[in-house]
mmCIF file of C-alpha atoms in Angstrom:
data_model
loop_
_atom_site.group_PDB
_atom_site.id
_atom_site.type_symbol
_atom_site.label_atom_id
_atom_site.label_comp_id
_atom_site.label_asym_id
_atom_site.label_seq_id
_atom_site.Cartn_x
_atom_site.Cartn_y
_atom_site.Cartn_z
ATOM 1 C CA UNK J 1 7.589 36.815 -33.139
ATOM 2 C CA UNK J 2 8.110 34.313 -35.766
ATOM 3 C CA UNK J 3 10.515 34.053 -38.370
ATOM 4 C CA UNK J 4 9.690 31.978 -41.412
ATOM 5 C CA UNK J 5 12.609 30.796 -43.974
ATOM 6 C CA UNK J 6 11.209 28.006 -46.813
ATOM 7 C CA UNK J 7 13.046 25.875 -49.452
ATOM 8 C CA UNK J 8 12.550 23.159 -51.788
ATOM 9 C CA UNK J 9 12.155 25.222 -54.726
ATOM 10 C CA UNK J 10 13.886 24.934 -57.721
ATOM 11 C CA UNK J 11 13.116 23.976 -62.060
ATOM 12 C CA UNK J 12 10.986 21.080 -62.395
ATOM 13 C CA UNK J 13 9.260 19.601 -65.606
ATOM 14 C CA UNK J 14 5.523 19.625 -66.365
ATOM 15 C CA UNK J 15 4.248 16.795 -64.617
ATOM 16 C CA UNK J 16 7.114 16.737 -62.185
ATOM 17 C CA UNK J 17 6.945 16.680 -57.875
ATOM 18 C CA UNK J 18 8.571 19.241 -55.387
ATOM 19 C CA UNK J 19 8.188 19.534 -52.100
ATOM 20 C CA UNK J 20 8.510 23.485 -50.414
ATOM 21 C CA UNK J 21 9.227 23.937 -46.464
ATOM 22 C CA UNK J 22 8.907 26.835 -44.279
ATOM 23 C CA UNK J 23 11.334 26.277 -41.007
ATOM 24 C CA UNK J 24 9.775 28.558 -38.430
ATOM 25 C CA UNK J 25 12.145 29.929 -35.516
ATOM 26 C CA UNK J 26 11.469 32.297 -32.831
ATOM 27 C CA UNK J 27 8.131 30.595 -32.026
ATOM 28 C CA UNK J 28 6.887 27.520 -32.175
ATOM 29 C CA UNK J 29 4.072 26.983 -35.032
ATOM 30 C CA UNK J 30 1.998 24.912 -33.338
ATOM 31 C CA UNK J 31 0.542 28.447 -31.721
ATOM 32 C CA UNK J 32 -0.206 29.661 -35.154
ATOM 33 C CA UNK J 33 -2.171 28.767 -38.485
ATOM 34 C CA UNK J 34 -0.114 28.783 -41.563
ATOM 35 C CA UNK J 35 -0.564 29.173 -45.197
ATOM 36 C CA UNK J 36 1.016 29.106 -48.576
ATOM 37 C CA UNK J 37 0.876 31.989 -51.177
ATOM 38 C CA UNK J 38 1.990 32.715 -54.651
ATOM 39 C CA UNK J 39 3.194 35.070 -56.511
ATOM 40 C CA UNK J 40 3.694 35.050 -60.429
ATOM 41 C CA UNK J 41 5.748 37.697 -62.265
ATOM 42 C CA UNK J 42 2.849 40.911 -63.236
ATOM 43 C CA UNK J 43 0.599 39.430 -61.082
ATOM 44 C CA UNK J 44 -1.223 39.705 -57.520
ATOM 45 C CA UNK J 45 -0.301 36.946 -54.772
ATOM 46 C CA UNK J 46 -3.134 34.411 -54.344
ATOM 47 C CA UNK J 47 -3.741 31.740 -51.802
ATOM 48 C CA UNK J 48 -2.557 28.302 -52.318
ATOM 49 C CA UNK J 49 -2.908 26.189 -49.077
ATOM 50 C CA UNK J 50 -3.536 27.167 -45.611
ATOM 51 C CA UNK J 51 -3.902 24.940 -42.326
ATOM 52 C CA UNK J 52 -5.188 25.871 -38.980
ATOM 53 C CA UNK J 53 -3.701 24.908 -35.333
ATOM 54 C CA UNK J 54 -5.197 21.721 -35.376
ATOM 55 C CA UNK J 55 -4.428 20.762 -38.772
ATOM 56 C CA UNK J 56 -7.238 21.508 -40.852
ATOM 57 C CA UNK J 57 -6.371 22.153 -44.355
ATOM 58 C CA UNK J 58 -8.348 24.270 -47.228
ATOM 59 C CA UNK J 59 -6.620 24.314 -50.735
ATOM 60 C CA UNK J 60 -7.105 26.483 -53.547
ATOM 61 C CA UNK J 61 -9.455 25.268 -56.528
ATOM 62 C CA UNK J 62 -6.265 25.729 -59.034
ATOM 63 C CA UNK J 63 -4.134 23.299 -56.466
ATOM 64 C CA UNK J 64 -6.813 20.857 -55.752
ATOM 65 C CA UNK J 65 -5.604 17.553 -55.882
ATOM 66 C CA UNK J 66 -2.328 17.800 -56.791
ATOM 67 C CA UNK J 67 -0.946 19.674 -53.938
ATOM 68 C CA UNK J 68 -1.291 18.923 -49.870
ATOM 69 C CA UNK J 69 -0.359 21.391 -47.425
ATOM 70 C CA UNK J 70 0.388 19.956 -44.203
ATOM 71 C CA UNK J 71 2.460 20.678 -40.744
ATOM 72 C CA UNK J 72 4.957 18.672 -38.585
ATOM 73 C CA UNK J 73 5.189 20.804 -34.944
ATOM 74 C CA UNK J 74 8.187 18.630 -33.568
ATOM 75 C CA UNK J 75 10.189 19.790 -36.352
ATOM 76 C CA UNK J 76 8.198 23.753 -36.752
ATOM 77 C CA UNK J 77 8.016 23.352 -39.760
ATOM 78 C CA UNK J 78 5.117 23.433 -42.735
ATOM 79 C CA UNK J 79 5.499 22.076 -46.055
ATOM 80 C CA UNK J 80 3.796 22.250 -49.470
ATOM 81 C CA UNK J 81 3.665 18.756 -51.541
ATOM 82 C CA UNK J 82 3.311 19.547 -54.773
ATOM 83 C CA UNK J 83 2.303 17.032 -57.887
ATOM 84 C CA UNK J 84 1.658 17.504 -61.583
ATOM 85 C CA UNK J 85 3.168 20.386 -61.293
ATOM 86 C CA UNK J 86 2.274 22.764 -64.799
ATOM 87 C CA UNK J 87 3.741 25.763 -66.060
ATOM 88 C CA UNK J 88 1.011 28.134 -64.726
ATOM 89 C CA UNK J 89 2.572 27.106 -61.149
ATOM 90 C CA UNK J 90 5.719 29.228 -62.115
ATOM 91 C CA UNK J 91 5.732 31.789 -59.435
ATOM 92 C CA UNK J 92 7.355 33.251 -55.725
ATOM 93 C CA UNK J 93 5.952 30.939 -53.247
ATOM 94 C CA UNK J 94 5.685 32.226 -49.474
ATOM 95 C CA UNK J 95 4.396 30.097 -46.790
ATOM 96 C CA UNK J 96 3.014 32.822 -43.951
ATOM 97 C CA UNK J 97 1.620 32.784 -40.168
ATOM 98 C CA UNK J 98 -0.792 34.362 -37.819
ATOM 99 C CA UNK J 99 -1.435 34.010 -34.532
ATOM 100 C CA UNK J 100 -4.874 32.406 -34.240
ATOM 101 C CA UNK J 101 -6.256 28.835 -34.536
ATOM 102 C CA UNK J 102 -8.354 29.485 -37.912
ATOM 103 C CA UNK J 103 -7.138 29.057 -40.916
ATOM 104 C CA UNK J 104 -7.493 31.808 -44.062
ATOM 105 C CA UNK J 105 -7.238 32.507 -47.581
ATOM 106 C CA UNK J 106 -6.592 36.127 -46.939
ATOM 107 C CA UNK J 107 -3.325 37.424 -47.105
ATOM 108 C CA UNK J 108 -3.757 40.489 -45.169
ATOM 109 C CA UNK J 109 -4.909 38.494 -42.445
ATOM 110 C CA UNK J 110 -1.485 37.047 -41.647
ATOM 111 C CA UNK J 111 1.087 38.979 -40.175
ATOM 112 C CA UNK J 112 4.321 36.787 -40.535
ATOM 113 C CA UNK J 113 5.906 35.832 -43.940
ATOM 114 C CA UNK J 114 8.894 34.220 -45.515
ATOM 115 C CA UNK J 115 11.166 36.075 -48.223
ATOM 116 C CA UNK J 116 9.735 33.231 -50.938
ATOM 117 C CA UNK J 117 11.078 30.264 -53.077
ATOM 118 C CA UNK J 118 11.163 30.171 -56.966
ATOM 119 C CA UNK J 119 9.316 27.533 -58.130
ATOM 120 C CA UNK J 120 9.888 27.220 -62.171
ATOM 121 C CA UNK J 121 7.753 24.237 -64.354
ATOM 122 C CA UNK J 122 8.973 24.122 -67.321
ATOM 123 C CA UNK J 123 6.753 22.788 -70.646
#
């Protein structure tokens, strides 16, 4: 199975950039589709990004525009470019896998999922 580990997380002004990765090992990632979550304090995790095998990409309406989710396979890993960042982006992100070509915006539809990096915009 896959393991997933991302970083690139950190505090980051209103307006600011980051850029989150999720290193796979184990596997290689170009046999799965991959997505990005979120998870704010008191609240439920919600999609963000996902991209299937072949790199298609669906974002969230909240995310549109100012972040790209997008996949290197040399390297196994999938990152999360993030831009304009605002405050309601504070949360747990977790980038996740499953082992089909599709992508999804379903969490309980992947099966693989990192332990999550604290992403913090301040005001």
């Amino acid at each position: 199975q896959v393991q997933l580990v991302e970083s690139g997380g950190g505090l980051v002004q209103a307006g600011g950039s980051l850029r989150l990765s999720c290193a796979a090992s184990g596997r290689t990632i170009s046999n799965y589709a991959m997505g990005w979550f979120r998870q704010a304090p008191g609240k439920e995790r919600e999609f963000v990004a996902t991209i299937s095998r072949i790199g298609s990409t669906h974002h969230a309406d909240s995310v549109k525009g100012r972040f790209t989710v997008s996949r290197n396979n040399a390297k196994n890993t999938l990152y999360l470019q993030m831009s304009s960042l605002k405050p309601e982006d504070t949360a747990v992100y977790y980038c996740a896998a499953r082992a089909v070509a599709l992508w999804s915006t379903r969490s309980d539809e992947y099966a693989y999922w990192g332990q999550g990096t604290q992403v913090t915009v301040s005001s």
